[in-house]
């Protein structure tokens, strides 16, 4: 979703530093962008719709700058609706992530002489600020006065051309501050700061900060009391954030997965034991997530059941209301999230907390809201995931859950062996020339179809859901994953000559049923692709998998590669699919 990047220093490179920061945040998904700098007692700004990639800034040198990438919610994708929004007097420029739910009511509370120039919910905030500054002692106090009147989850930042100060306040949307030798930074993703500094502080909900060339001051929003700032040194690897020779982050991140699985195999044993211990003490266990993280959660449910005989429930985080009545202090909620900022996951976790449940998190972004909220947080440590699509964070979640399932049956070493082997198998699959050849052929033979179906039974069912999600997100083909047993209950009506049907049959369990499904769709003329260790007369093409415990990773890797190839074939941008955002921070 929207990105925020700000810079306050004595160095006049403000606009270009912020432009680079916004480029980093591109991966979050956006449709327009803008930058404001402090000129001679007035704000100067540059805005544009479309991509930032080849953009230059023509703004003059300034030591203070604030920028934004907008993902449209209220008002179309236009120059006028792009942030920053300037007040009537050009003293302030304001940017905002989130939604001002009461923007219409707030507009009615303004004096009548304000001139609006956009259709956004945001613009009202800068006009309110123009009124609040008249009675406030400084910019941060004025922003807080505005912030207290706002309903909804937001992060708001504003720059003042008279004082060269920046103020930021947040409730819901993420904000990280960075302290560097050349100045102070703010961003909606701490990863965007590590090129400049590793000294980071995370703003909590209900907090605000004032940034000036003298430093940073932190305040509690409701009371206005000053708080101590808690700077920490983050350990992320800046190298991992680059393209490293790959054409797209999606391809790069697919190829990082063997390393990620291998590292989890050896480094997360203790954390898996910690989670297993929480599971064994809990009366009831819920695995939750959104999108790919939900699919990993569903795989986790099969793993806990099969490996450790432990029952659990899996829920889409936004449907947590189904589960609330069952939650108690003896419940354990395991929340999965790459970003740790997905609003539906945070809402679900807070709701679970209110009912006394213990919360564990499997999360990639260190310092994210989920990481900080959880009683036990297991960091995936797979490095920044810059492609909008989840790839390595998904397989990392699978790996931690597989290890945990074995830890729960008191044999974490077996989990480590399985994962080590899976990492090797996945590496081999990604390295094989034949994989690329077969995947290219499947892409060529399926890429002009409208529908594509993926059938999986039992533990392969969530893998089918995830493979379909990858293909639909990035290639815009209609891909549907379903439980193979459901074929005759509906989907078979859509199978016509040539319809691509993928059959997940990687192991002997339920193989007979998977092959029967392949025969049924083939009898109706489907083009069948088997994910299987063996060829079969009912597979037109086979993508080779190896053993039972490695198959989830091999199927994930192969279907991600296929999704990537389909995207390129169909002229889609693999890293920034239309309408999607990397972290969904609004409801
Ligand atoms: C799929 C994808 C999304 C995310 C979902 C949850 O490729 O990227 O479905 O998995 O938005 O995001 P996180 O994991 O950040 O909570």
PDB file of C-alpha atoms in Angstrom, residues 76-343:
ATOM      1  CA  UNK A  76      -9.069   8.219  -8.863  1.00  0.00           C
ATOM      2  CA  UNK A  77      -5.471   8.012  -9.995  1.00  0.00           C
ATOM      3  CA  UNK A  78      -4.866  11.667 -10.913  1.00  0.00           C
ATOM      4  CA  UNK A  79      -2.200  14.313 -10.474  1.00  0.00           C
ATOM      5  CA  UNK A  80      -4.484  16.251  -8.116  1.00  0.00           C
ATOM      6  CA  UNK A  81      -5.132  13.226  -5.909  1.00  0.00           C
ATOM      7  CA  UNK A  82      -1.453  12.275  -5.608  1.00  0.00           C
ATOM      8  CA  UNK A  83       0.155  13.233  -2.289  1.00  0.00           C
ATOM      9  CA  UNK A  84       1.552  15.505  -0.889  1.00  0.00           C
ATOM     10  CA  UNK A  85      -1.427  17.781  -0.324  1.00  0.00           C
ATOM     11  CA  UNK A  86      -0.627  21.407   0.276  1.00  0.00           C
ATOM     12  CA  UNK A  87      -2.565  23.744   2.496  1.00  0.00           C
ATOM     13  CA  UNK A  88      -4.049  26.951   1.128  1.00  0.00           C
ATOM     14  CA  UNK A  89      -1.031  28.949   2.234  1.00  0.00           C
ATOM     15  CA  UNK A  90       1.693  26.584   0.855  1.00  0.00           C
ATOM     16  CA  UNK A  91       3.189  26.481   4.352  1.00  0.00           C
ATOM     17  CA  UNK A  92       2.460  22.762   4.862  1.00  0.00           C
ATOM     18  CA  UNK A  93       2.629  19.621   2.753  1.00  0.00           C
ATOM     19  CA  UNK A  94       0.982  16.510   4.123  1.00  0.00           C
ATOM     20  CA  UNK A  95       1.103  12.831   3.196  1.00  0.00           C
ATOM     21  CA  UNK A  96      -0.988  10.028   4.542  1.00  0.00           C
ATOM     22  CA  UNK A  97      -1.297   6.230   4.560  1.00  0.00           C
ATOM     23  CA  UNK A  98      -4.628   4.749   5.552  1.00  0.00           C
ATOM     24  CA  UNK A  99      -8.170   6.038   5.442  1.00  0.00           C
ATOM     25  CA  UNK A 100      -9.739   9.062   7.135  1.00  0.00           C
ATOM     26  CA  UNK A 101     -13.116   7.466   7.799  1.00  0.00           C
ATOM     27  CA  UNK A 102     -14.748  10.700   9.000  1.00  0.00           C
ATOM     28  CA  UNK A 103     -13.285  12.982   6.313  1.00  0.00           C
ATOM     29  CA  UNK A 104     -16.701  14.285   5.270  1.00  0.00           C
ATOM     30  CA  UNK A 105     -17.647  15.246   8.831  1.00  0.00           C
ATOM     31  CA  UNK A 106     -14.251  16.865   9.385  1.00  0.00           C
ATOM     32  CA  UNK A 107     -14.669  18.912   6.241  1.00  0.00           C
ATOM     33  CA  UNK A 108     -17.856  20.387   7.631  1.00  0.00           C
ATOM     34  CA  UNK A 109     -15.993  21.472  10.757  1.00  0.00           C
ATOM     35  CA  UNK A 110     -13.547  23.617   8.758  1.00  0.00           C
ATOM     36  CA  UNK A 111     -13.921  27.327   8.210  1.00  0.00           C
ATOM     37  CA  UNK A 112     -15.545  28.051   4.873  1.00  0.00           C
ATOM     38  CA  UNK A 113     -12.575  29.742   3.190  1.00  0.00           C
ATOM     39  CA  UNK A 114     -10.466  26.618   2.519  1.00  0.00           C
ATOM     40  CA  UNK A 115      -9.947  25.701  -1.108  1.00  0.00           C
ATOM     41  CA  UNK A 116      -9.809  21.959  -1.856  1.00  0.00           C
ATOM     42  CA  UNK A 117      -8.033  20.681  -4.925  1.00  0.00           C
ATOM     43  CA  UNK A 118      -8.458  16.894  -4.725  1.00  0.00           C
ATOM     44  CA  UNK A 119     -11.098  14.235  -4.137  1.00  0.00           C
ATOM     45  CA  UNK A 120      -9.065  12.471  -1.457  1.00  0.00           C
ATOM     46  CA  UNK A 121     -10.012  11.762   2.133  1.00  0.00           C
ATOM     47  CA  UNK A 122      -6.522  13.030   3.039  1.00  0.00           C
ATOM     48  CA  UNK A 123      -6.670  16.651   1.975  1.00  0.00           C
ATOM     49  CA  UNK A 124      -8.966  17.685   4.807  1.00  0.00           C
ATOM     50  CA  UNK A 125      -6.092  16.976   7.219  1.00  0.00           C
ATOM     51  CA  UNK A 126      -3.811  19.668   5.863  1.00  0.00           C
ATOM     52  CA  UNK A 127      -6.587  22.263   6.051  1.00  0.00           C
ATOM     53  CA  UNK A 128      -7.352  21.210   9.618  1.00  0.00           C
ATOM     54  CA  UNK A 129      -3.673  21.589  10.398  1.00  0.00           C
ATOM     55  CA  UNK A 130      -3.724  25.144   9.078  1.00  0.00           C
ATOM     56  CA  UNK A 131      -6.373  25.936  11.672  1.00  0.00           C
ATOM     57  CA  UNK A 132      -4.812  23.957  14.534  1.00  0.00           C
ATOM     58  CA  UNK A 133      -1.388  25.616  14.122  1.00  0.00           C
ATOM     59  CA  UNK A 134      -2.946  28.916  15.114  1.00  0.00           C
ATOM     60  CA  UNK A 135      -3.358  27.733  18.710  1.00  0.00           C
ATOM     61  CA  UNK A 136      -0.624  25.086  18.950  1.00  0.00           C
ATOM     62  CA  UNK A 137       2.865  25.726  20.269  1.00  0.00           C
ATOM     63  CA  UNK A 138       4.577  23.765  17.481  1.00  0.00           C
ATOM     64  CA  UNK A 139       4.039  21.559  14.455  1.00  0.00           C
ATOM     65  CA  UNK A 140       3.901  18.234  16.323  1.00  0.00           C
ATOM     66  CA  UNK A 141       1.312  19.588  18.768  1.00  0.00           C
ATOM     67  CA  UNK A 142      -0.796  20.865  15.879  1.00  0.00           C
ATOM     68  CA  UNK A 143      -0.556  17.525  14.087  1.00  0.00           C
ATOM     69  CA  UNK A 144      -1.581  15.731  17.268  1.00  0.00           C
ATOM     70  CA  UNK A 145      -4.604  17.993  17.592  1.00  0.00           C
ATOM     71  CA  UNK A 146      -5.612  16.977  14.069  1.00  0.00           C
ATOM     72  CA  UNK A 147      -4.761  13.344  14.628  1.00  0.00           C
ATOM     73  CA  UNK A 148      -7.018  13.082  17.663  1.00  0.00           C
ATOM     74  CA  UNK A 149      -9.958  14.122  15.505  1.00  0.00           C
ATOM     75  CA  UNK A 150      -9.348  11.445  12.856  1.00  0.00           C
ATOM     76  CA  UNK A 151     -11.272   8.164  12.794  1.00  0.00           C
ATOM     77  CA  UNK A 152      -9.654   5.176  11.081  1.00  0.00           C
ATOM     78  CA  UNK A 153      -6.167   3.769  10.888  1.00  0.00           C
ATOM     79  CA  UNK A 154      -3.572   6.135   9.547  1.00  0.00           C
ATOM     80  CA  UNK A 155      -0.023   7.346   9.411  1.00  0.00           C
ATOM     81  CA  UNK A 156       0.250  11.065   8.701  1.00  0.00           C
ATOM     82  CA  UNK A 157       3.387  13.103   8.086  1.00  0.00           C
ATOM     83  CA  UNK A 158       3.649  16.814   7.480  1.00  0.00           C
ATOM     84  CA  UNK A 159       6.446  19.243   6.654  1.00  0.00           C
ATOM     85  CA  UNK A 160       6.425  22.885   7.701  1.00  0.00           C
ATOM     86  CA  UNK A 161       8.076  25.385   5.324  1.00  0.00           C
ATOM     87  CA  UNK A 162       8.453  28.018   8.075  1.00  0.00           C
ATOM     88  CA  UNK A 163      10.359  25.853  10.570  1.00  0.00           C
ATOM     89  CA  UNK A 164      11.818  23.109   8.310  1.00  0.00           C
ATOM     90  CA  UNK A 165      10.380  20.551  10.713  1.00  0.00           C
ATOM     91  CA  UNK A 166       8.590  17.326   9.966  1.00  0.00           C
ATOM     92  CA  UNK A 167       5.991  15.743  12.251  1.00  0.00           C
ATOM     93  CA  UNK A 168       4.573  12.258  11.946  1.00  0.00           C
ATOM     94  CA  UNK A 169       1.825  10.466  13.866  1.00  0.00           C
ATOM     95  CA  UNK A 170       0.542   6.943  13.497  1.00  0.00           C
ATOM     96  CA  UNK A 171      -2.265   4.666  14.439  1.00  0.00           C
ATOM     97  CA  UNK A 172      -2.311   1.403  12.514  1.00  0.00           C
ATOM     98  CA  UNK A 173      -0.062   2.055   9.521  1.00  0.00           C
ATOM     99  CA  UNK A 174       3.651   1.363  10.061  1.00  0.00           C
ATOM    100  CA  UNK A 175       6.273   4.099  10.539  1.00  0.00           C
ATOM    101  CA  UNK A 176       9.963   3.589  11.252  1.00  0.00           C
ATOM    102  CA  UNK A 177      12.485   6.318  12.079  1.00  0.00           C
ATOM    103  CA  UNK A 178      16.175   6.134  11.207  1.00  0.00           C
ATOM    104  CA  UNK A 179      19.091   7.936  12.832  1.00  0.00           C
ATOM    105  CA  UNK A 180      22.097   8.458  10.571  1.00  0.00           C
ATOM    106  CA  UNK A 181      25.185  10.655  10.491  1.00  0.00           C
ATOM    107  CA  UNK A 182      23.686  12.831   7.786  1.00  0.00           C
ATOM    108  CA  UNK A 183      20.266  13.319   9.363  1.00  0.00           C
ATOM    109  CA  UNK A 184      17.056  11.646  10.447  1.00  0.00           C
ATOM    110  CA  UNK A 185      14.813   9.581   8.220  1.00  0.00           C
ATOM    111  CA  UNK A 186      11.306   8.243   8.331  1.00  0.00           C
ATOM    112  CA  UNK A 187       9.725   5.520   6.227  1.00  0.00           C
ATOM    113  CA  UNK A 188       6.735   3.241   6.127  1.00  0.00           C
ATOM    114  CA  UNK A 189       9.099   0.255   5.856  1.00  0.00           C
ATOM    115  CA  UNK A 190      12.294   0.057   7.881  1.00  0.00           C
ATOM    116  CA  UNK A 191      13.927  -1.861   5.027  1.00  0.00           C
ATOM    117  CA  UNK A 192      13.925   1.370   3.059  1.00  0.00           C
ATOM    118  CA  UNK A 193      16.225   2.883   5.693  1.00  0.00           C
ATOM    119  CA  UNK A 194      18.979   0.296   5.920  1.00  0.00           C
ATOM    120  CA  UNK A 195      20.901   1.795   3.034  1.00  0.00           C
ATOM    121  CA  UNK A 196      21.299   4.901   5.228  1.00  0.00           C
ATOM    122  CA  UNK A 197      21.326   3.541   8.763  1.00  0.00           C
ATOM    123  CA  UNK A 198      20.751   0.505  10.912  1.00  0.00           C
ATOM    124  CA  UNK A 199      19.764   2.628  13.901  1.00  0.00           C
ATOM    125  CA  UNK A 200      15.995   2.320  13.801  1.00  0.00           C
ATOM    126  CA  UNK A 201      13.080   3.184  16.091  1.00  0.00           C
ATOM    127  CA  UNK A 202       9.549   1.986  15.434  1.00  0.00           C
ATOM    128  CA  UNK A 203       6.661   4.274  16.181  1.00  0.00           C
ATOM    129  CA  UNK A 204       3.908   2.522  18.151  1.00  0.00           C
ATOM    130  CA  UNK A 205       0.230   3.145  17.549  1.00  0.00           C
ATOM    131  CA  UNK A 206      -0.860   6.334  19.225  1.00  0.00           C
ATOM    132  CA  UNK A 207       2.585   7.923  19.067  1.00  0.00           C
ATOM    133  CA  UNK A 208       3.908  10.935  17.207  1.00  0.00           C
ATOM    134  CA  UNK A 209       7.393  12.253  16.502  1.00  0.00           C
ATOM    135  CA  UNK A 210       8.829  15.651  15.641  1.00  0.00           C
ATOM    136  CA  UNK A 211      11.912  15.599  13.386  1.00  0.00           C
ATOM    137  CA  UNK A 212      14.215  18.580  12.970  1.00  0.00           C
ATOM    138  CA  UNK A 213      17.887  19.226  12.302  1.00  0.00           C
ATOM    139  CA  UNK A 214      18.310  19.025  16.110  1.00  0.00           C
ATOM    140  CA  UNK A 215      17.050  15.452  16.335  1.00  0.00           C
ATOM    141  CA  UNK A 216      13.856  13.570  17.091  1.00  0.00           C
ATOM    142  CA  UNK A 217      11.313  13.937  19.905  1.00  0.00           C
ATOM    143  CA  UNK A 218       8.667  11.325  20.635  1.00  0.00           C
ATOM    144  CA  UNK A 219       5.226  11.968  22.114  1.00  0.00           C
ATOM    145  CA  UNK A 220       2.229  10.012  23.298  1.00  0.00           C
ATOM    146  CA  UNK A 221      -0.588  11.152  21.036  1.00  0.00           C
ATOM    147  CA  UNK A 222      -3.470  11.203  23.495  1.00  0.00           C
ATOM    148  CA  UNK A 223      -1.757  12.990  26.391  1.00  0.00           C
ATOM    149  CA  UNK A 224       0.921  14.842  24.439  1.00  0.00           C
ATOM    150  CA  UNK A 225       3.523  13.657  27.014  1.00  0.00           C
ATOM    151  CA  UNK A 226       7.080  13.290  25.800  1.00  0.00           C
ATOM    152  CA  UNK A 227       8.432   9.717  25.731  1.00  0.00           C
ATOM    153  CA  UNK A 228      11.897   8.156  25.524  1.00  0.00           C
ATOM    154  CA  UNK A 229      12.880   6.964  22.082  1.00  0.00           C
ATOM    155  CA  UNK A 230      13.983   3.379  21.869  1.00  0.00           C
ATOM    156  CA  UNK A 231      16.594   3.085  19.085  1.00  0.00           C
ATOM    157  CA  UNK A 232      17.704  -0.400  18.096  1.00  0.00           C
ATOM    158  CA  UNK A 233      20.399  -1.682  15.740  1.00  0.00           C
ATOM    159  CA  UNK A 234      18.811  -3.905  13.111  1.00  0.00           C
ATOM    160  CA  UNK A 235      20.800  -6.761  11.676  1.00  0.00           C
ATOM    161  CA  UNK A 236      19.259  -7.124   8.224  1.00  0.00           C
ATOM    162  CA  UNK A 237      21.528  -7.569   5.269  1.00  0.00           C
ATOM    163  CA  UNK A 238      21.292  -4.664   2.807  1.00  0.00           C
ATOM    164  CA  UNK A 239      22.748  -6.910   0.078  1.00  0.00           C
ATOM    165  CA  UNK A 240      19.745  -9.187   0.205  1.00  0.00           C
ATOM    166  CA  UNK A 241      17.544  -6.282  -0.833  1.00  0.00           C
ATOM    167  CA  UNK A 242      19.175  -5.809  -4.282  1.00  0.00           C
ATOM    168  CA  UNK A 243      18.470  -7.592  -7.572  1.00  0.00           C
ATOM    169  CA  UNK A 244      21.917  -9.241  -7.607  1.00  0.00           C
ATOM    170  CA  UNK A 245      21.889  -9.801 -11.373  1.00  0.00           C
ATOM    171  CA  UNK A 246      18.327 -11.110 -11.680  1.00  0.00           C
ATOM    172  CA  UNK A 247      15.922  -9.335 -14.004  1.00  0.00           C
ATOM    173  CA  UNK A 248      13.133  -9.366 -11.426  1.00  0.00           C
ATOM    174  CA  UNK A 249      12.825  -9.706  -7.679  1.00  0.00           C
ATOM    175  CA  UNK A 250      10.335 -12.520  -8.220  1.00  0.00           C
ATOM    176  CA  UNK A 251      12.944 -14.670  -9.990  1.00  0.00           C
ATOM    177  CA  UNK A 252      15.605 -13.741  -7.466  1.00  0.00           C
ATOM    178  CA  UNK A 253      13.401 -14.539  -4.492  1.00  0.00           C
ATOM    179  CA  UNK A 254      12.283 -17.865  -5.989  1.00  0.00           C
ATOM    180  CA  UNK A 255      15.956 -18.819  -6.273  1.00  0.00           C
ATOM    181  CA  UNK A 256      16.706 -17.778  -2.689  1.00  0.00           C
ATOM    182  CA  UNK A 257      14.372 -20.415  -1.306  1.00  0.00           C
ATOM    183  CA  UNK A 258      16.833 -23.325  -1.007  1.00  0.00           C
ATOM    184  CA  UNK A 259      19.040 -21.131   1.178  1.00  0.00           C
ATOM    185  CA  UNK A 260      16.070 -19.959   3.231  1.00  0.00           C
ATOM    186  CA  UNK A 261      14.839 -23.514   3.868  1.00  0.00           C
ATOM    187  CA  UNK A 262      18.360 -24.697   4.680  1.00  0.00           C
ATOM    188  CA  UNK A 263      18.872 -21.865   7.191  1.00  0.00           C
ATOM    189  CA  UNK A 264      15.570 -22.588   8.889  1.00  0.00           C
ATOM    190  CA  UNK A 265      16.500 -26.274   9.103  1.00  0.00           C
ATOM    191  CA  UNK A 266      19.549 -25.499  11.212  1.00  0.00           C
ATOM    192  CA  UNK A 267      18.778 -22.185  12.891  1.00  0.00           C
ATOM    193  CA  UNK A 268      15.182 -22.496  14.018  1.00  0.00           C
ATOM    194  CA  UNK A 269      15.219 -25.721  16.010  1.00  0.00           C
ATOM    195  CA  UNK A 270      14.966 -23.933  19.347  1.00  0.00           C
ATOM    196  CA  UNK A 271      12.229 -21.614  18.163  1.00  0.00           C
ATOM    197  CA  UNK A 272      10.311 -24.616  16.792  1.00  0.00           C
ATOM    198  CA  UNK A 273      10.620 -26.279  20.192  1.00  0.00           C
ATOM    199  CA  UNK A 274       9.315 -23.092  21.848  1.00  0.00           C
ATOM    200  CA  UNK A 275       6.304 -23.055  19.554  1.00  0.00           C
ATOM    201  CA  UNK A 276       5.742 -26.794  20.015  1.00  0.00           C
ATOM    202  CA  UNK A 277       5.724 -26.272  23.753  1.00  0.00           C
ATOM    203  CA  UNK A 278       3.046 -23.578  23.447  1.00  0.00           C
ATOM    204  CA  UNK A 279       1.026 -25.894  21.201  1.00  0.00           C
ATOM    205  CA  UNK A 280       1.261 -28.801  23.599  1.00  0.00           C
ATOM    206  CA  UNK A 281       0.097 -26.618  26.500  1.00  0.00           C
ATOM    207  CA  UNK A 282      -2.806 -25.064  24.592  1.00  0.00           C
ATOM    208  CA  UNK A 283      -6.307 -26.431  24.724  1.00  0.00           C
ATOM    209  CA  UNK A 284      -7.039 -25.304  21.184  1.00  0.00           C
ATOM    210  CA  UNK A 285      -4.788 -24.031  18.389  1.00  0.00           C
ATOM    211  CA  UNK A 286      -5.653 -21.686  15.504  1.00  0.00           C
ATOM    212  CA  UNK A 287      -3.456 -20.973  12.514  1.00  0.00           C
ATOM    213  CA  UNK A 288      -4.305 -17.749  10.732  1.00  0.00           C
ATOM    214  CA  UNK A 289      -3.061 -15.613   7.849  1.00  0.00           C
ATOM    215  CA  UNK A 290      -4.124 -13.953   4.613  1.00  0.00           C
ATOM    216  CA  UNK A 291      -3.393 -14.999   1.031  1.00  0.00           C
ATOM    217  CA  UNK A 292      -0.248 -17.095   0.759  1.00  0.00           C
ATOM    218  CA  UNK A 293       0.276 -16.978   4.510  1.00  0.00           C
ATOM    219  CA  UNK A 294      -3.171 -18.506   4.924  1.00  0.00           C
ATOM    220  CA  UNK A 295      -2.191 -21.285   2.526  1.00  0.00           C
ATOM    221  CA  UNK A 296       0.949 -21.942   4.560  1.00  0.00           C
ATOM    222  CA  UNK A 297      -1.227 -22.000   7.676  1.00  0.00           C
ATOM    223  CA  UNK A 298      -3.489 -24.586   6.072  1.00  0.00           C
ATOM    224  CA  UNK A 299      -0.461 -26.737   5.195  1.00  0.00           C
ATOM    225  CA  UNK A 300       0.596 -26.343   8.821  1.00  0.00           C
ATOM    226  CA  UNK A 301      -2.703 -27.779   9.920  1.00  0.00           C
ATOM    227  CA  UNK A 302      -2.057 -30.924   7.867  1.00  0.00           C
ATOM    228  CA  UNK A 303       1.519 -31.151   9.195  1.00  0.00           C
ATOM    229  CA  UNK A 304       0.498 -30.862  12.850  1.00  0.00           C
ATOM    230  CA  UNK A 305      -2.131 -33.507  12.329  1.00  0.00           C
ATOM    231  CA  UNK A 306      -0.053 -35.948  10.291  1.00  0.00           C
ATOM    232  CA  UNK A 307       3.295 -35.625  12.034  1.00  0.00           C
ATOM    233  CA  UNK A 308       2.159 -35.031  15.611  1.00  0.00           C
ATOM    234  CA  UNK A 309      -1.488 -36.105  15.691  1.00  0.00           C
ATOM    235  CA  UNK A 310      -2.418 -32.635  16.916  1.00  0.00           C
ATOM    236  CA  UNK A 311      -5.717 -31.127  15.836  1.00  0.00           C
ATOM    237  CA  UNK A 312      -5.929 -27.428  14.997  1.00  0.00           C
ATOM    238  CA  UNK A 313      -8.143 -24.994  13.156  1.00  0.00           C
ATOM    239  CA  UNK A 314      -7.078 -22.827  10.248  1.00  0.00           C
ATOM    240  CA  UNK A 315      -8.831 -19.552   9.454  1.00  0.00           C
ATOM    241  CA  UNK A 316      -8.464 -16.696   7.010  1.00  0.00           C
ATOM    242  CA  UNK A 317      -7.524 -13.816   9.322  1.00  0.00           C
ATOM    243  CA  UNK A 318     -10.365 -11.606   8.080  1.00  0.00           C
ATOM    244  CA  UNK A 319     -12.825 -14.389   9.032  1.00  0.00           C
ATOM    245  CA  UNK A 320     -11.533 -14.665  12.565  1.00  0.00           C
ATOM    246  CA  UNK A 321     -14.974 -13.704  13.843  1.00  0.00           C
ATOM    247  CA  UNK A 322     -15.912 -17.353  13.233  1.00  0.00           C
ATOM    248  CA  UNK A 323     -13.372 -18.427  15.800  1.00  0.00           C
ATOM    249  CA  UNK A 324     -13.741 -15.716  18.472  1.00  0.00           C
ATOM    250  CA  UNK A 325     -16.531 -17.454  20.413  1.00  0.00           C
ATOM    251  CA  UNK A 326     -14.232 -20.433  21.006  1.00  0.00           C
ATOM    252  CA  UNK A 327     -11.215 -18.443  22.219  1.00  0.00           C
ATOM    253  CA  UNK A 328     -10.156 -18.447  25.858  1.00  0.00           C
ATOM    254  CA  UNK A 329      -6.947 -17.958  27.853  1.00  0.00           C
ATOM    255  CA  UNK A 330      -6.120 -21.590  27.022  1.00  0.00           C
ATOM    256  CA  UNK A 331      -6.165 -20.911  23.276  1.00  0.00           C
ATOM    257  CA  UNK A 332      -3.126 -20.396  21.093  1.00  0.00           C
ATOM    258  CA  UNK A 333      -3.330 -18.324  17.924  1.00  0.00           C
ATOM    259  CA  UNK A 334      -0.430 -18.737  15.489  1.00  0.00           C
ATOM    260  CA  UNK A 335      -0.433 -15.798  13.085  1.00  0.00           C
ATOM    261  CA  UNK A 336       1.555 -16.000   9.853  1.00  0.00           C
ATOM    262  CA  UNK A 337       2.573 -12.885   7.962  1.00  0.00           C
ATOM    263  CA  UNK A 338       5.443 -11.774   5.782  1.00  0.00           C
ATOM    264  CA  UNK A 339       5.020  -8.070   6.470  1.00  0.00           C
ATOM    265  CA  UNK A 340       3.693  -8.318   9.998  1.00  0.00           C
ATOM    266  CA  UNK A 341       1.576  -5.288   9.107  1.00  0.00           C
ATOM    267  CA  UNK A 342      -1.459  -6.867   7.398  1.00  0.00           C
ATOM    268  CA  UNK A 343      -4.386  -5.166   9.034  1.00  0.00           C
TER     269      UNK A 343
END
